[in-house]
Every structure is written in C-alpha cells, then in structure tokens.
Coordinates of C-alpha atoms and ligand atoms in Angstrom, one line a residue:
X64 CA 44.2 23.6 9.5
X65 CA 41.2 23.0 7.1
X66 CA 38.5 26.0 7.2
X67 CA 35.1 25.5 6.7
X68 CA 32.9 28.2 5.2
X69 CA 28.8 28.2 5.2
X70 CA 27.4 30.4 3.2
X71 CA 29.1 31.7 -0.8
X72 CA 27.6 34.6 -1.4
X73 CA 29.3 37.5 -1.5
X74 CA 30.7 38.1 1.6
X75 CA 31.5 34.1 1.6
X76 CA 33.2 34.1 -1.4
X77 CA 35.5 36.6 -0.5
X78 CA 36.4 35.1 2.7
X79 CA 37.3 32.3 1.2
X80 CA 39.3 34.3 -2.2
X81 CA 41.4 36.0 0.2
X82 CA 41.9 33.0 2.1
X83 CA 43.1 31.2 -0.6
X84 CA 45.4 34.1 -1.6
X85 CA 47.3 34.3 1.6
X86 CA 47.8 30.5 1.4
X87 CA 48.1 30.2 5.7
X88 CA 45.6 27.5 5.6
X89 CA 45.5 24.0 3.9
X90 CA 42.2 23.1 3.2
X91 CA 39.2 25.0 2.5
X92 CA 35.7 23.9 2.1
X93 CA 32.1 25.9 1.0
X94 CA 28.8 25.0 1.7
X95 CA 26.2 26.7 1.0
X96 CA 22.2 25.3 0.3
X97 CA 22.7 26.3 -2.9
X98 CA 25.3 24.2 -3.9
X99 CA 25.3 24.7 -7.2
X100 CA 26.8 28.0 -5.9
X101 CA 28.8 26.6 -3.7
X102 CA 30.5 24.0 -6.1
X103 CA 30.8 26.8 -8.2
X104 CA 32.6 29.6 -6.2
X105 CA 34.7 26.7 -4.9
X106 CA 35.6 25.9 -8.7
X107 CA 36.3 30.1 -9.7
X108 CA 38.2 29.8 -6.5
X109 CA 40.5 27.3 -6.7
X110 CA 41.6 28.6 -9.9
X111 CA 42.9 31.4 -7.8
X112 CA 45.5 29.0 -6.1
X113 CA 47.8 28.2 -9.2
X114 CA 49.3 31.8 -9.0
X115 CA 49.4 32.0 -5.7
X116 CA 49.5 29.0 -2.7
X117 CA 48.6 25.8 -2.3
X118 CA 45.3 25.3 -0.7
X119 CA 42.8 22.8 -0.8
X120 CA 39.4 23.9 -2.2
X121 CA 36.4 22.0 -1.7
X122 CA 32.8 22.2 -1.6
X123 CA 30.3 19.7 0.1
X124 CA 28.0 19.2 2.1
X125 CA 27.7 19.5 6.3
X126 CA 29.7 16.3 6.4
X127 CA 32.5 17.9 4.2
X128 CA 33.4 20.2 6.9
X129 CA 34.4 17.1 9.7
X130 CA 37.8 17.9 11.0
X131 CA 37.6 21.7 10.3
X132 CA 39.6 23.9 13.5
X133 CA 37.3 27.0 12.6
X134 CA 34.4 27.9 10.7
X135 CA 33.2 31.2 8.9
X136 CA 28.8 31.9 8.9
X137 CA 27.9 34.1 6.4
X138 CA 24.5 32.4 5.6
X139 CA 21.9 34.8 5.8
X140 CA 18.4 35.6 3.9
X141 CA 18.0 39.8 2.9
X142 CA 15.5 41.8 4.1
X143 CA 11.9 41.4 2.1
X144 CA 10.2 44.6 1.2
X145 CA 8.2 46.3 4.6
X146 CA 10.1 43.8 7.1
X147 CA 10.9 45.1 10.2
X148 CA 14.1 44.3 11.5
X149 CA 13.3 42.1 14.5
X150 CA 11.7 40.1 11.8
X151 CA 14.5 40.2 9.8
X152 CA 16.5 38.8 12.8
X153 CA 13.9 36.4 13.5
X154 CA 13.8 34.7 10.2
X155 CA 18.1 34.8 10.3
X156 CA 18.1 33.7 13.5
X157 CA 16.2 30.6 12.3
X158 CA 18.9 30.2 9.9
X159 CA 21.4 29.8 11.9
X160 CA 19.5 27.6 14.2
X161 CA 20.2 24.8 11.2
X162 CA 23.6 26.4 10.5
X163 CA 24.7 26.0 14.1
X164 CA 23.2 22.6 14.8
X165 CA 24.8 21.2 12.1
X166 CA 28.9 22.4 12.1
X167 CA 28.4 21.6 16.1
X168 CA 27.2 17.6 14.9
X169 CA 29.9 17.8 12.2
X170 CA 32.3 19.1 14.1
X171 CA 32.4 20.0 17.4
X172 CA 35.8 21.5 17.9
X173 CA 35.7 23.9 15.6
X174 CA 35.8 27.8 16.5
X175 CA 32.7 29.6 15.1
X176 CA 33.4 32.7 13.1
X177 CA 30.6 34.7 12.4
X178 CA 30.2 37.3 9.6
X179 CA 26.4 37.5 8.8
X180 CA 24.7 40.6 10.3
X181 CA 23.9 42.6 12.6
X182 CA 27.0 40.3 13.3
X183 CA 27.3 41.4 17.2
X184 CA 23.4 40.1 17.3
X185 CA 24.0 37.4 15.1
X186 CA 27.4 36.1 17.2
X187 CA 25.4 36.2 20.5
X188 CA 22.5 34.1 18.7
X189 CA 25.6 31.6 17.7
X190 CA 26.8 31.7 21.1
X191 CA 23.8 31.3 22.3
X192 CA 22.5 27.9 20.3
X193 CA 25.6 26.7 20.0
X194 CA 26.6 26.8 23.9
X195 CA 30.2 27.0 23.7
X196 CA 32.3 29.0 25.5
X197 CA 32.5 32.9 25.0
X198 CA 36.7 32.2 23.8
X199 CA 35.9 30.2 20.5
X200 CA 32.5 32.5 19.1
X201 CA 34.3 35.4 17.5
X202 CA 32.0 37.7 15.4
X203 CA 34.1 39.7 13.0
X204 CA 32.7 42.6 14.5
X205 CA 34.4 45.8 13.9
X206 CA 37.3 44.4 12.4
X207 CA 36.4 46.5 9.1
X208 CA 35.4 49.8 10.6
X209 CA 38.7 49.3 12.4
X210 CA 40.6 49.0 8.6
X211 CA 38.6 51.9 7.6
X212 CA 39.5 53.7 10.8
X213 CA 43.1 53.2 10.6
X214 CA 43.3 53.6 5.8
X215 CA 41.3 57.3 6.1
X216 CA 44.0 57.9 9.2
X217 CA 46.9 56.5 7.2
X218 CA 46.3 58.2 4.5
X219 CA 45.9 62.0 6.1
X220 CA 49.4 61.7 7.7
X221 CA 51.1 59.7 5.2
X222 CA 52.0 56.7 7.2
X223 CA 51.5 53.2 6.6
X224 CA 48.1 51.9 8.2
X225 CA 49.8 49.4 9.8
X226 CA 51.3 51.6 11.5
X227 CA 47.8 52.8 12.8
X228 CA 47.1 52.2 15.7
X229 CA 43.4 53.0 16.8
X230 CA 40.7 51.0 17.5
X231 CA 36.7 50.8 16.8
X232 CA 35.0 49.2 19.4
X233 CA 30.8 48.5 20.5
X234 CA 28.5 47.7 17.9
X235 CA 29.8 47.0 13.8
X236 CA 26.8 49.9 12.6
X237 CA 25.4 53.3 13.4
X238 CA 26.4 53.3 17.1
X239 CA 30.2 52.4 16.8
X240 CA 32.9 54.2 18.7
X241 CA 36.1 55.3 17.0
X242 CA 38.4 55.4 20.0
X243 CA 40.2 58.6 19.3
X244 CA 42.0 58.8 22.6
X245 CA 43.9 56.0 22.6
X246 CA 45.0 56.4 19.1
X247 CA 49.0 56.1 18.6
X248 CA 51.5 56.6 15.1
X249 CA 53.5 54.3 16.0
X250 CA 54.1 54.4 19.7
X251 CA 53.1 58.4 19.7
X252 CA 49.9 59.6 20.8
X253 CA 47.8 60.5 17.9
X254 CA 47.6 64.7 17.6
X255 CA 51.9 64.4 18.8
X256 CA 52.4 62.3 15.8
X257 CA 50.3 63.9 13.6
X258 CA 51.5 67.6 14.7
X259 CA 55.2 66.0 13.9
X260 CA 54.6 64.9 10.7
X261 CA 52.4 68.2 10.1
X262 CA 49.2 67.2 9.3
X263 CA 46.9 68.4 12.4
X264 CA 44.3 66.6 13.2
X265 CA 41.4 69.3 13.2
X266 CA 38.0 69.1 14.6
X267 CA 36.8 68.7 10.7
X268 CA 39.3 65.7 10.3
X269 CA 38.0 64.2 13.0
X270 CA 34.2 65.2 11.9
X271 CA 34.9 63.7 8.0
X272 CA 36.7 60.6 9.2
X273 CA 34.4 59.6 11.9
X274 CA 31.5 59.9 9.2
X275 CA 33.7 57.9 6.3
X276 CA 34.5 55.2 8.9
X277 CA 30.4 55.1 10.2
X278 CA 28.8 55.8 6.6
X279 CA 31.9 53.9 5.0
X280 CA 29.0 50.2 4.2
X281 CA 26.4 52.9 3.0
X282 CA 28.4 54.6 0.8
X283 CA 30.1 51.0 -0.7
X284 CA 26.4 50.0 -1.3
X285 CA 24.7 52.6 -2.8
X286 CA 28.0 52.2 -5.6
X287 CA 28.1 48.5 -6.4
X288 CA 24.9 46.9 -4.2
X289 CA 26.9 45.1 -1.3
X290 CA 30.2 45.4 0.1
X291 CA 32.2 41.9 0.3
X292 CA 36.6 42.5 -0.3
X293 CA 37.0 44.2 2.8
X294 CA 34.6 42.3 5.2
X295 CA 36.0 39.4 3.0
X296 CA 39.9 40.2 4.0
X297 CA 39.1 41.0 7.5
X298 CA 37.4 37.8 8.2
X299 CA 40.8 35.9 6.3
X300 CA 43.1 37.7 8.9
X301 CA 41.1 36.2 12.0
X302 CA 41.4 32.9 11.0
X303 CA 45.0 33.5 9.8
X304 CA 45.7 34.5 13.7
X305 CA 43.7 31.3 15.0
X306 CA 45.8 29.1 12.2
X307 CA 49.2 30.9 13.6
X308 CA 48.1 30.8 16.7
X309 CA 49.4 34.1 16.3
X310 CA 48.0 35.8 19.5
X311 CA 47.4 39.1 17.8
X312 CA 45.4 42.0 18.9
X313 CA 42.3 41.8 17.1
X314 CA 38.7 44.3 17.2
X315 CA 35.7 42.0 17.0
X316 CA 32.9 40.5 18.4
X317 CA 32.3 38.7 21.3
X318 CA 30.7 38.1 24.7
X319 CA 31.6 40.8 27.1
X320 CA 31.4 40.1 30.6
X321 CA 32.1 43.0 32.9
X322 CA 32.2 46.2 29.8
X323 CA 30.3 47.9 31.9
X324 CA 27.2 48.4 33.9
X325 CA 25.7 45.6 31.1
X326 CA 26.2 41.7 32.0
X327 CA 27.5 39.5 29.2
X328 CA 26.8 42.2 26.6
X329 CA 28.1 40.9 22.4
X330 CA 30.1 43.0 20.7
X331 CA 33.7 44.9 19.6
X332 CA 36.8 45.2 21.8
X333 CA 40.4 44.7 20.9
X334 CA 41.0 41.8 21.5
X335 CA 44.2 39.1 22.3
X336 CA 43.4 35.8 19.1
X337 CA 45.2 32.7 18.8
X338 CA 44.7 29.0 17.9
X339 CA 41.9 29.0 21.2
X340 CA 39.8 32.0 20.0
X341 CA 39.6 35.2 22.3
X342 CA 42.6 34.7 24.8
X343 CA 41.9 38.0 26.4
X344 CA 40.5 41.2 26.0
X345 CA 42.4 44.5 25.6
X346 CA 40.7 47.0 26.2
X347 CA 41.6 50.8 25.8
X348 CA 41.8 54.1 28.5
X349 CA 39.0 55.8 26.7
X350 CA 37.7 59.3 26.8
X351 CA 34.8 60.1 29.3
X352 CA 32.5 60.8 26.0
X353 CA 34.2 57.7 24.3
X354 CA 32.9 55.7 27.4
X355 CA 29.4 57.0 27.6
X356 CA 28.9 55.9 23.9
X357 CA 30.4 52.4 24.3
X358 CA 27.6 52.1 27.3
X359 CA 24.6 53.3 24.9
X360 CA 26.1 51.0 22.2
X361 CA 26.4 48.2 24.6
X362 CA 23.3 49.1 25.8
X363 CA 21.3 49.2 22.4
X364 CA 23.1 45.3 21.6
X365 CA 21.8 43.9 24.9
X366 CA 18.0 45.3 23.9
X367 CA 18.0 43.6 21.0
X368 CA 20.0 40.6 21.7
X369 CA 17.5 40.1 24.6
X370 CA 14.6 40.8 21.7
X371 CA 15.5 37.7 19.8
X372 CA 14.1 33.9 21.0
X373 CA 16.7 31.2 20.2
Ligands
ADP268 P1 26.2 38.1 1.5 O1 26.1 39.6 0.9 O2 26.0 38.6 2.8 O3 26.9 37.8 1.4 P2 24.5 36.9 0.0 O4 23.0 36.8 0.1 O5 25.4 36.6 -1.0 O6 24.6 38.0 1.0 O7 25.0 35.9 1.0 C1 24.2 34.4 1.6 C2 24.4 33.2 1.2 O8 23.3 32.4 2.6 C3 23.9 33.0 0.1 O9 24.0 32.0 -0.8 C4 22.6 31.5 0.5 O10 22.6 30.6 -0.1 C5 22.8 31.6 1.9 N1 22.4 30.2 2.9 C6 21.0 31.1 3.0 N2 20.7 30.4 4.5 C7 21.5 29.7 4.0 C8 21.1 27.7 5.6 N3 20.1 27.2 6.2 N4 22.1 27.5 5.0 C9 22.9 27.4 4.6 N5 23.3 28.5 3.4 C10 22.4 29.2 3.3

C-alpha cells in the first residue's frame, strides 16, 4: 500500500520513520507546504530503510499522493501569543480546508487518518470537509493514551503491555476517561489479576496512573517541547491495521452516532479497524461514574465541534 503524510513536522516525520522501520507498506510520500522540510525528512527517513525494510520513501506535491490508500494528516499551525483556543481552531480548520480538498482531489479513495490536535475536533472537521463516510475518517484519538495506560499498568503488574487490555475513551485530552472497570490482564479482571501477581491496585495507584496518563503530554512537553515518538508509533499501528486488513481493535477517534444522548459526536472508543477503515465500534461495559465522565467528555467535544465553521 502507498501511504501519504501531509505535514512533516515532528509528528508527521515520526510517523513516517515508524512506518519505514515497520515495513508493512510499499511506498511512503511526504508532503509539506515547506517543501525543503518534506524533502529533508524523506531523505533522512529513507536512510533508515536499508537497516530495516524496503519501503520506497519520497517527497512531493499533492499530485504525488495519487494512488495512496491512506493519508495521514499531521499539518497544522501552532498557537500564537494571546490567541484563544477557538481562534487557533479556526486557523487550523482553514489549513484543513486546503489540505483535505487537495487530498480528495488527488486520491478520492484514500482513508484519511487525522493526527493534528485537537485531534477529535480536527477529525470532525475532516469528516465535514471531505464528505466521506464515517468509517473512512479516523483520528489517532486515544490510541496513545491507551498505550500510556497499558504501559503504566504493565510496569506495575510486571506483565507485558500487550497482555494488558485496557482502554482510554472520549477526548484525547483533559476530559478523557480511563476505563478501569473493564480492564483485563489476559482474560482476568484487573483487580483479581493484580492480587494474583501480588501487585494490588490501590486507590493511590489508580490516582497515580490516572494522573500519569492524563498529564503525560504536559510532562513530556516540559522536558522536550513536544511529543512525537509515541504518536508516531501509534499512527504506524493504525496504518498497519488498514494495510494488512487486520480487523484489530484500536481506540481511535471517529464519528459515534449513538453513544449517548448526544448524536454524532467525534471521540474515541475501541473500534475494529481494517482495510475499509472503521468496521465496527466495540463499546466496553462501563461503571456508572465512567459513563458519566464519558458523557461529559462527549458534551464538551460536541459543543466545541459545533463552534468550528468549515
Ligand atoms: P507537530 O509537532 O504537531 O508535528 P509541527 O509544527 O512540527 O507540529 O508540524 C506541522 C507541519 O505542518 C509543519 O511542517 C508545517 O509546515 C505543516 N503545515 C502547516 N500548514 C500546512 C499546509 N497548509 N499544508 C501543508 N503543510 C502544512
């Protein structure tokens, strides 16, 4: 499969690097309004290929995306001093008007994979701009928050993160919901598994992990200005599920018609992802306080999305 990446800053290039190492796809094309940057990132990533895979890595203009099966959108502008969140959103919506329009012109059959933040709102904007069916517009959403949750639980329990089944739902951001009540280790309920491995889940641990997941981006940004490796690997994971038609369950952002009282809110729940994009939603059973928190997250996202004109 040929994959495009539009926006080759930290996030777009980290996704490209992860894709080049993983080697699941055949071709990768990098596009950025800063063509010198796209060229440099493509060349740098291409130099990793001989060590890892046989992916063809190029840069180009939008026409070079012709034939892409999926395009990652990681383009965006950053907040100016004094700018409000909604003003920033409006400027990013303007970037997406151009980017989504160009992608749709060149490769109308491509699945759109949105990474730009705030990702749930930008995914909603992309759906509205593209007119694509909901299964073909996917946001990276909480795929990274879910990875952080599993990693922290796994470290506490002394088991591999991939044997921990736990999801973060809702917004990729402050109102996200860690679905503790449905967490499993292997097939065993988290609290019973934790007791069996001698690492009980206390209220203090839950608090620490909840904060660790929710605050992870802030902490990393304090140290290095932005985050990119985790999300780059997460984007590569979603692309692999599409390219190999895996039908894997991943927590990604998408239009969710009947989550709650709110119709058609764009947020993350676990979903089955394959060659056609989102095949099904797999809503876990939630404790009442988790359902309430998810409803609050959905309400906030729906109101924010409604405030953005496309
Ligand atoms: P992040 O850390 O989210 O990756 P960056 O600022 O590093 O953020 O990257 C954003 C990229 O998006 C930049 O390389 C920028 O040139 C690109 N970009 C911004 N607007 C457009 C646009 N209209 N078309 C294509 N690329 C764009």
